[in-house]
Amino acid sequence: MPKTQDLVWSDWRSQLQHRISTLEGLQQWINVTPEEAAAIQASAGKYRWSITPYYASLMDRNDPNCPIRLQSVPALQEFQSFPGADPDPVGDTQYRKTNRVVHKYPDRIVLLVTEVCAVYCRHCTRKFHTTDLEGTYFETSEAASWEQDFEYIASHPEIRDVLLTGGDPLTYSDEKLELIISRLRKIPHVEIIRIGSRYPVLLPMRITPEFCAMLEKYHPIWLNTHFNHPKEITPEAAAACDRLLRHGIPVQNQSVLLKGINDDLETMRSLLHELLKIRVRPYYLYHCDNVTGVSHFATSVEKGREIMRGLLGHTTGFAVPQYIVTTKLGKIPLWETQVHADEQGYWLENYQGQTLHLAESDGY
């Protein structure tokens, strides 16, 4: 492991201050390929990139196909054109109601609290948040006023569920986050507050006892994180999730199906089993969105369905996530249950292809 002057490994702020964001810095951790070097040069002025020392320590020094490198080091494919690619395929800009509020579903909203991340994942759905080009979609800096955002939520009593995301909300200090969360808790109809964060994966030392104790004051709080590969489930990551759980904060995982990273049954099943061992519930398996700059990670839908067929019946039921695609119409399942209707009722098919008929005349 390279020695970084003044880096305090266990201090999340020190990790942020010493993020790797130059070719020279990256070369201390891995043997950078010519293609990676060219992609880093091409990223200048367009896509941000940075990697925490902790996450960099998980990279294979010599293997450019290392799943950690593929998720965090720029690639030349980010600058290729792909059919149907869209900067915002999930419709954030379409459903934007205020500076930070995205209101797509009737009873819940997304609150984009920041555009800053510790590691800029190369497969990010909101890659426009990681662009340095002019014309950004949202102003999410701490300096921008929050009043219109809170007023919108307060004036819409149908909103019962608020998801803090971005960027990564945990980039903010505990004090700043508590200001946001406590303000939301004063709105009577907000029942659930969720936090979407990759920091248990990318910067587990951010999940401090003090942070968890702060969240515990504002229950019910849920945290959704984003492990994509078994290699990311380290003792440090497991300890971070354990701290959250011990403070009553359920932790769920939302993976993305990524070509060359987890798009095979063995890797996916291993990931799901490792998640259960650290008491993190597999929640979603997202089909990779056809985002501009991200499309090279996308598999076919049939590949995802093939993996789901390989999971069903061959592992613990709650180890199997929902396979979905996020669209401008919302989240849509890509893996339906094996049910086929006929005039008399329903044919059910199990994971072995065996069928059973449920007749409406028998009460079904």
CSV table of C-alpha atoms in Angstrom, one decimal:
chain,number,residue,atom,x,y,z
A,1,MET,CA,0.0,0.0,0.0
A,2,PRO,CA,1.5,3.4,-0.9
A,3,LYS,CA,2.4,5.7,1.9
A,4,THR,CA,0.4,8.9,1.6
A,5,GLN,CA,1.8,11.8,3.6
A,6,ASP,CA,-0.5,13.0,6.4
A,7,LEU,CA,-3.2,10.4,5.6
A,8,VAL,CA,-5.0,9.1,8.7
A,9,TRP,CA,-6.4,5.9,7.4
A,10,SER,CA,-9.3,5.6,9.9
A,11,ASP,CA,-10.4,9.2,9.6
A,12,TRP,CA,-13.0,9.7,6.9
A,13,ARG,CA,-12.2,13.4,6.5
A,14,SER,CA,-8.6,12.5,5.9
A,15,GLN,CA,-9.6,9.9,3.4
A,16,LEU,CA,-11.6,12.6,1.5
A,17,GLN,CA,-8.8,15.1,1.7
A,18,HIS,CA,-6.4,12.5,0.1
A,19,ARG,CA,-8.6,11.3,-2.6
A,20,ILE,CA,-6.8,10.2,-5.8
A,21,SER,CA,-7.7,12.5,-8.7
A,22,THR,CA,-4.5,12.6,-10.8
A,23,LEU,CA,-2.7,10.2,-13.0
A,24,GLU,CA,0.4,10.5,-10.9
A,25,GLY,CA,-1.6,9.8,-7.8
A,26,LEU,CA,-3.2,6.7,-9.3
A,27,GLN,CA,0.1,5.3,-10.5
A,28,GLN,CA,1.1,4.9,-6.8
A,29,TRP,CA,-1.7,2.4,-6.5
A,30,ILE,CA,-1.9,0.5,-9.8
A,31,ASN,CA,0.0,0.0,-13.0
A,32,VAL,CA,-2.1,2.3,-15.1
A,33,THR,CA,-2.6,1.0,-18.7
A,34,PRO,CA,-2.2,3.4,-21.7
A,35,GLU,CA,-6.0,3.1,-22.2
A,36,GLU,CA,-6.7,4.2,-18.6
A,37,ALA,CA,-4.2,7.1,-18.9
A,38,ALA,CA,-5.9,8.2,-22.2
A,39,ALA,CA,-9.3,8.1,-20.5
A,40,ILE,CA,-8.1,10.1,-17.6
A,41,GLN,CA,-6.8,12.8,-20.0
A,42,ALA,CA,-10.1,12.7,-21.9
A,43,SER,CA,-12.0,13.2,-18.7
A,44,ALA,CA,-10.4,16.6,-18.0
A,45,GLY,CA,-13.1,19.3,-18.3
A,46,LYS,CA,-15.9,16.7,-18.7
A,47,TYR,CA,-16.3,13.9,-16.2
A,48,ARG,CA,-15.0,14.2,-12.7
A,49,TRP,CA,-13.2,11.2,-11.2
A,50,SER,CA,-11.7,10.6,-7.8
A,51,ILE,CA,-11.0,7.5,-5.6
A,52,THR,CA,-10.6,7.2,-1.9
A,53,PRO,CA,-7.4,5.6,-0.7
A,54,TYR,CA,-9.5,2.9,1.0
A,55,TYR,CA,-11.3,2.0,-2.2
A,56,ALA,CA,-8.0,2.2,-4.2
A,57,SER,CA,-6.5,-0.3,-1.8
A,58,LEU,CA,-9.0,-2.9,-3.0
A,59,MET,CA,-7.9,-2.5,-6.6
A,60,ASP,CA,-5.7,-5.2,-8.3
A,61,ARG,CA,-2.5,-3.5,-9.2
A,62,ASN,CA,-1.9,-5.4,-12.4
A,63,ASP,CA,-5.4,-6.4,-13.6
A,64,PRO,CA,-7.2,-3.7,-15.6
A,65,ASN,CA,-10.3,-5.9,-15.5
A,66,CYS,CA,-10.4,-5.7,-11.7
A,67,PRO,CA,-14.0,-5.0,-10.7
A,68,ILE,CA,-12.9,-2.1,-8.4
A,69,ARG,CA,-10.8,-0.5,-11.2
A,70,LEU,CA,-13.7,-0.9,-13.7
A,71,GLN,CA,-16.0,0.9,-11.3
A,72,SER,CA,-13.7,3.8,-10.4
A,73,VAL,CA,-11.1,4.4,-13.1
A,74,PRO,CA,-12.2,6.3,-16.2
A,75,ALA,CA,-12.5,4.3,-19.4
A,76,LEU,CA,-12.4,5.4,-23.1
A,77,GLN,CA,-15.8,3.8,-23.6
A,78,GLU,CA,-17.3,6.6,-21.7
A,79,PHE,CA,-16.7,8.9,-24.7
A,80,GLN,CA,-18.2,6.5,-27.3
A,81,SER,CA,-21.7,7.0,-28.7
A,82,PHE,CA,-24.3,4.3,-28.1
A,83,PRO,CA,-27.8,4.0,-29.6
A,84,GLY,CA,-30.5,5.5,-27.3
A,85,ALA,CA,-28.1,6.9,-24.7
A,86,ASP,CA,-29.6,9.7,-22.7
A,87,PRO,CA,-28.1,12.0,-20.1
A,88,ASP,CA,-31.1,11.6,-17.9
A,89,PRO,CA,-33.0,8.3,-18.7
A,90,VAL,CA,-34.7,8.2,-15.3
A,91,GLY,CA,-36.4,11.5,-15.7
A,92,ASP,CA,-34.9,13.6,-12.8
A,93,THR,CA,-35.2,16.8,-14.9
A,94,GLN,CA,-38.7,15.9,-16.0
A,95,TYR,CA,-40.0,15.4,-12.5
A,96,ARG,CA,-38.0,18.2,-10.9
A,97,LYS,CA,-40.2,20.4,-8.7
A,98,THR,CA,-37.7,22.6,-6.9
A,99,ASN,CA,-34.0,23.0,-6.8
A,100,ARG,CA,-33.5,19.6,-5.1
A,101,VAL,CA,-36.9,17.8,-5.1
A,102,VAL,CA,-37.7,15.2,-7.7
A,103,HIS,CA,-41.3,14.1,-7.3
A,104,LYS,CA,-42.0,11.1,-9.6
A,105,TYR,CA,-44.2,8.8,-7.5
A,106,PRO,CA,-47.4,9.9,-5.7
A,107,ASP,CA,-46.3,9.4,-2.0
A,108,ARG,CA,-42.5,9.8,-2.1
A,109,ILE,CA,-39.8,12.1,-3.4
A,110,VAL,CA,-36.1,12.2,-4.0
A,111,LEU,CA,-34.1,15.0,-2.4
A,112,LEU,CA,-30.9,15.6,-4.2
A,113,VAL,CA,-28.8,17.1,-1.4
A,114,THR,CA,-25.4,17.2,-3.1
A,115,GLU,CA,-23.6,16.4,-6.4
A,116,VAL,CA,-20.4,15.5,-4.6
A,117,CYS,CA,-19.1,11.9,-4.1
A,118,ALA,CA,-16.0,10.4,-2.5
A,119,VAL,CA,-15.7,8.1,-5.6
A,120,TYR,CA,-17.3,9.0,-8.8
A,121,CYS,CA,-18.6,5.6,-10.0
A,122,ARG,CA,-18.2,5.2,-13.7
A,123,HIS,CA,-21.6,3.6,-14.0
A,124,CYS,CA,-23.5,6.4,-12.2
A,125,THR,CA,-27.1,6.9,-13.3
A,126,ARG,CA,-26.8,10.6,-12.5
A,127,LYS,CA,-23.6,11.1,-14.5
A,128,PHE,CA,-24.7,14.6,-15.3
A,129,HIS,CA,-24.0,15.3,-11.6
A,130,THR,CA,-20.3,14.4,-12.2
A,131,THR,CA,-19.8,16.5,-15.2
A,132,ASP,CA,-17.7,19.6,-15.3
A,133,LEU,CA,-19.5,20.9,-18.4
A,134,GLU,CA,-21.6,24.1,-18.3
A,135,GLY,CA,-25.3,23.8,-17.8
A,136,THR,CA,-25.6,21.5,-14.8
A,137,TYR,CA,-29.1,20.3,-14.0
A,138,PHE,CA,-29.3,21.1,-10.3
A,139,GLU,CA,-27.7,23.5,-7.9
A,140,THR,CA,-27.0,21.3,-4.9
A,141,SER,CA,-24.2,23.1,-3.0
A,142,GLU,CA,-24.6,23.8,0.7
A,143,ALA,CA,-24.8,27.5,-0.1
A,144,ALA,CA,-27.9,27.2,-2.2
A,145,SER,CA,-31.1,27.9,-0.2
A,146,TRP,CA,-33.1,24.9,1.1
A,147,GLU,CA,-36.3,26.8,1.9
A,148,GLN,CA,-38.2,26.1,-1.3
A,149,ASP,CA,-37.3,22.4,-1.0
A,150,PHE,CA,-38.7,22.1,2.5
A,151,GLU,CA,-41.7,24.3,1.7
A,152,TYR,CA,-42.6,22.0,-1.2
A,153,ILE,CA,-42.5,18.9,1.0
A,154,ALA,CA,-44.5,20.6,3.7
A,155,SER,CA,-47.1,21.8,1.3
A,156,HIS,CA,-47.7,18.3,-0.2
A,157,PRO,CA,-49.3,16.1,2.5
A,158,GLU,CA,-49.2,13.1,0.2
A,159,ILE,CA,-45.4,12.9,0.6
A,160,ARG,CA,-44.8,10.2,3.3
A,161,ASP,CA,-41.3,9.0,2.2
A,162,VAL,CA,-38.2,11.2,1.5
A,163,LEU,CA,-35.0,9.7,0.0
A,164,LEU,CA,-31.8,11.8,0.5
A,165,THR,CA,-29.4,11.1,-2.3
A,166,GLY,CA,-27.3,12.9,-4.8
A,167,GLY,CA,-24.3,12.7,-5.1
A,168,ASP,CA,-23.7,11.1,-1.7
A,169,PRO,CA,-25.4,12.8,1.3
A,170,LEU,CA,-22.7,11.4,3.7
A,171,THR,CA,-20.2,13.8,2.1
A,172,TYR,CA,-21.8,16.4,4.5
A,173,SER,CA,-20.9,16.6,8.1
A,174,ASP,CA,-23.0,15.0,10.8
A,175,GLU,CA,-24.1,18.5,11.8
A,176,LYS,CA,-25.2,19.5,8.3
A,177,LEU,CA,-27.1,16.2,7.8
A,178,GLU,CA,-28.8,16.6,11.2
A,179,LEU,CA,-30.1,20.0,10.1
A,180,ILE,CA,-31.7,18.5,7.1
A,181,ILE,CA,-33.1,15.4,8.8
A,182,SER,CA,-34.4,17.3,11.8
A,183,ARG,CA,-36.2,19.8,9.5
A,184,LEU,CA,-37.8,16.9,7.7
A,185,ARG,CA,-38.9,15.3,11.0
A,186,LYS,CA,-40.8,18.5,11.8
A,187,ILE,CA,-43.1,17.9,8.8
A,188,PRO,CA,-45.9,15.7,10.3
A,189,HIS,CA,-46.7,13.7,7.1
A,190,VAL,CA,-43.1,12.6,6.5
A,191,GLU,CA,-43.1,9.1,7.9
A,192,ILE,CA,-39.9,7.6,6.5
A,193,ILE,CA,-36.5,9.1,5.8
A,194,ARG,CA,-34.2,7.1,3.6
A,195,ILE,CA,-30.6,7.8,2.9
A,196,GLY,CA,-28.9,6.5,-0.3
A,197,SER,CA,-25.2,6.2,0.2
A,198,ARG,CA,-22.3,4.2,-1.2
A,199,TYR,CA,-20.1,5.2,1.7
A,200,PRO,CA,-20.4,1.8,3.5
A,201,VAL,CA,-18.7,0.5,0.3
A,202,LEU,CA,-16.3,3.3,-0.7
A,203,LEU,CA,-15.5,4.9,2.7
A,204,PRO,CA,-16.8,2.7,5.5
A,205,MET,CA,-14.9,4.8,8.1
A,206,ARG,CA,-17.5,7.5,7.5
A,207,ILE,CA,-20.1,5.4,9.4
A,208,THR,CA,-18.9,6.5,12.8
A,209,PRO,CA,-20.6,5.7,16.1
A,210,GLU,CA,-21.5,9.4,16.4
A,211,PHE,CA,-23.1,9.4,13.0
A,212,CYS,CA,-25.2,6.4,13.8
A,213,ALA,CA,-26.2,7.8,17.2
A,214,MET,CA,-27.4,11.0,15.4
A,215,LEU,CA,-29.5,9.0,13.0
A,216,GLU,CA,-31.0,7.0,15.8
A,217,LYS,CA,-32.7,10.1,17.2
A,218,TYR,CA,-34.8,10.5,14.1
A,219,HIS,CA,-36.2,7.0,13.5
A,220,PRO,CA,-37.6,5.5,11.3
A,221,ILE,CA,-34.4,6.0,9.2
A,222,TRP,CA,-33.4,3.5,6.5
A,223,LEU,CA,-30.2,3.3,4.6
A,224,ASN,CA,-29.8,1.9,1.1
A,225,THR,CA,-26.3,1.2,-0.1
A,226,HIS,CA,-24.7,-0.2,-3.2
A,227,PHE,CA,-22.4,-3.2,-3.2
A,228,ASN,CA,-21.8,-4.6,-6.7
A,229,HIS,CA,-19.1,-7.2,-6.2
A,230,PRO,CA,-18.1,-9.6,-3.4
A,231,LYS,CA,-14.6,-8.0,-3.3
A,232,GLU,CA,-16.2,-4.9,-1.9
A,233,ILE,CA,-17.5,-6.7,1.2
A,234,THR,CA,-14.5,-6.2,3.4
A,235,PRO,CA,-14.2,-6.4,7.3
A,236,GLU,CA,-14.3,-2.6,7.3
A,237,ALA,CA,-17.5,-2.5,5.2
A,238,ALA,CA,-19.1,-5.2,7.3
A,239,ALA,CA,-18.2,-3.3,10.5
A,240,ALA,CA,-19.8,-0.1,9.0
A,241,CYS,CA,-23.1,-2.0,8.3
A,242,ASP,CA,-23.0,-3.6,11.7
A,243,ARG,CA,-22.8,-0.1,13.4
A,244,LEU,CA,-25.8,1.0,11.5
A,245,LEU,CA,-27.8,-2.1,12.3
A,246,ARG,CA,-26.9,-1.9,16.0
A,247,HIS,CA,-28.5,1.6,16.0
A,248,GLY,CA,-31.7,0.3,14.5
A,249,ILE,CA,-31.0,1.4,11.0
A,250,PRO,CA,-32.0,-1.2,8.4
A,251,VAL,CA,-29.5,-1.6,5.6
A,252,GLN,CA,-30.6,-2.7,2.1
A,253,ASN,CA,-28.5,-3.1,-1.0
A,254,GLN,CA,-29.2,-1.9,-4.5
A,255,SER,CA,-26.8,-3.5,-7.0
A,256,VAL,CA,-26.5,-2.6,-10.7
A,257,LEU,CA,-26.0,-5.4,-13.3
A,258,LEU,CA,-22.7,-4.4,-14.9
A,259,LYS,CA,-21.0,-6.1,-17.8
A,260,GLY,CA,-17.7,-7.6,-16.9
A,261,ILE,CA,-18.2,-7.0,-13.2
A,262,ASN,CA,-21.1,-9.0,-11.9
A,263,ASP,CA,-23.0,-10.3,-15.0
A,264,ASP,CA,-22.5,-14.0,-14.3
A,265,LEU,CA,-24.4,-16.2,-11.9
A,266,GLU,CA,-21.5,-17.3,-9.8
A,267,THR,CA,-20.4,-13.7,-9.0
A,268,MET,CA,-24.0,-12.5,-8.4
A,269,ARG,CA,-24.8,-15.4,-6.1
A,270,SER,CA,-21.6,-14.9,-4.1
A,271,LEU,CA,-22.4,-11.2,-3.7
A,272,LEU,CA,-25.9,-11.9,-2.4
A,273,HIS,CA,-24.7,-14.6,0.0
A,274,GLU,CA,-21.9,-12.3,1.3
A,275,LEU,CA,-24.5,-9.6,1.9
A,276,LEU,CA,-26.7,-11.9,3.9
A,277,LYS,CA,-23.7,-12.8,6.1
A,278,ILE,CA,-23.3,-9.1,7.0
A,279,ARG,CA,-27.1,-8.8,7.5
A,280,VAL,CA,-27.6,-6.5,4.5
A,281,ARG,CA,-30.8,-7.3,2.6
A,282,PRO,CA,-30.5,-7.6,-1.2
A,283,TYR,CA,-33.3,-5.2,-2.4
A,284,TYR,CA,-32.9,-4.3,-6.0
A,285,LEU,CA,-30.8,-5.5,-8.9
A,286,TYR,CA,-31.0,-2.6,-11.4
A,287,HIS,CA,-30.6,-3.1,-15.1
A,288,CYS,CA,-27.9,-0.7,-16.1
A,289,ASP,CA,-29.5,2.5,-17.4
A,290,ASN,CA,-28.5,3.6,-20.9
A,291,VAL,CA,-26.9,6.7,-19.6
A,292,THR,CA,-24.6,8.8,-21.8
A,293,GLY,CA,-21.1,7.8,-20.7
A,294,VAL,CA,-22.3,4.6,-19.0
A,295,SER,CA,-23.8,2.4,-21.8
A,296,HIS,CA,-20.7,0.2,-22.1
A,297,PHE,CA,-21.6,-1.4,-18.8
A,298,ALA,CA,-25.1,-2.4,-20.0
A,299,THR,CA,-25.9,-6.1,-20.5
A,300,SER,CA,-28.9,-7.4,-22.3
A,301,VAL,CA,-32.2,-7.8,-20.4
A,302,GLU,CA,-32.1,-11.5,-21.2
A,303,LYS,CA,-28.7,-11.8,-19.4
A,304,GLY,CA,-30.3,-10.4,-16.3
A,305,ARG,CA,-33.3,-12.7,-16.6
A,306,GLU,CA,-30.9,-15.6,-17.0
A,307,ILE,CA,-29.2,-14.7,-13.8
A,308,MET,CA,-32.6,-14.4,-12.0
A,309,ARG,CA,-33.6,-17.9,-13.2
A,310,GLY,CA,-30.3,-19.2,-11.8
A,311,LEU,CA,-31.0,-17.7,-8.4
A,312,LEU,CA,-34.7,-18.6,-8.0
A,313,GLY,CA,-35.0,-21.8,-6.0
A,314,HIS,CA,-31.2,-22.2,-5.6
A,315,THR,CA,-30.7,-19.8,-2.8
A,316,THR,CA,-32.5,-18.3,0.2
A,317,GLY,CA,-35.7,-16.5,-0.9
A,318,PHE,CA,-34.8,-13.2,0.6
A,319,ALA,CA,-31.4,-13.3,-1.0
A,320,VAL,CA,-33.0,-12.8,-4.4
A,321,PRO,CA,-33.4,-9.1,-5.3
A,322,GLN,CA,-36.0,-7.5,-7.5
A,323,TYR,CA,-34.7,-7.2,-11.0
A,324,ILE,CA,-35.9,-3.8,-12.3
A,325,VAL,CA,-35.3,-1.1,-14.8
A,326,THR,CA,-35.7,2.6,-13.9
A,327,THR,CA,-37.4,4.6,-16.6
A,328,LYS,CA,-39.1,8.0,-17.0
A,329,LEU,CA,-42.3,6.0,-16.2
A,330,GLY,CA,-40.8,4.8,-12.9
A,331,LYS,CA,-39.3,1.4,-11.9
A,332,ILE,CA,-40.6,-1.5,-13.9
A,333,PRO,CA,-39.9,-5.2,-13.0
A,334,LEU,CA,-38.0,-7.2,-15.6
A,335,TRP,CA,-38.4,-10.5,-13.8
A,336,GLU,CA,-42.1,-11.5,-13.6
A,337,THR,CA,-43.2,-14.4,-11.5
A,338,GLN,CA,-43.8,-17.6,-13.4
A,339,VAL,CA,-47.6,-17.2,-13.8
A,340,HIS,CA,-49.5,-17.8,-17.0
A,341,ALA,CA,-53.3,-17.3,-17.1
A,342,ASP,CA,-55.8,-19.3,-19.1
A,343,GLU,CA,-59.6,-19.4,-19.2
A,344,GLN,CA,-59.8,-21.7,-16.1
A,345,GLY,CA,-57.2,-20.2,-13.9
A,346,TYR,CA,-53.4,-20.0,-13.7
A,347,TRP,CA,-50.5,-22.2,-14.5
A,348,LEU,CA,-47.6,-21.8,-12.1
A,349,GLU,CA,-44.1,-22.8,-13.0
A,350,ASN,CA,-41.3,-23.4,-10.4
A,351,TYR,CA,-37.6,-23.0,-10.8
A,352,GLN,CA,-37.3,-26.5,-12.2
A,353,GLY,CA,-39.8,-25.9,-14.9
A,354,GLN,CA,-42.5,-28.1,-13.2
A,355,THR,CA,-46.0,-26.7,-13.6
A,356,LEU,CA,-49.1,-26.7,-11.4
A,357,HIS,CA,-52.6,-25.5,-12.3
A,358,LEU,CA,-54.7,-23.3,-9.9
A,359,ALA,CA,-58.3,-23.3,-11.0
A,360,GLU,CA,-60.6,-20.3,-10.4
A,361,SER,CA,-63.3,-22.9,-9.6
A,362,ASP,CA,-61.3,-24.0,-6.7
A,363,GLY,CA,-61.2,-20.5,-5.2
A,364,TYR,CA,-58.1,-19.2,-7.0
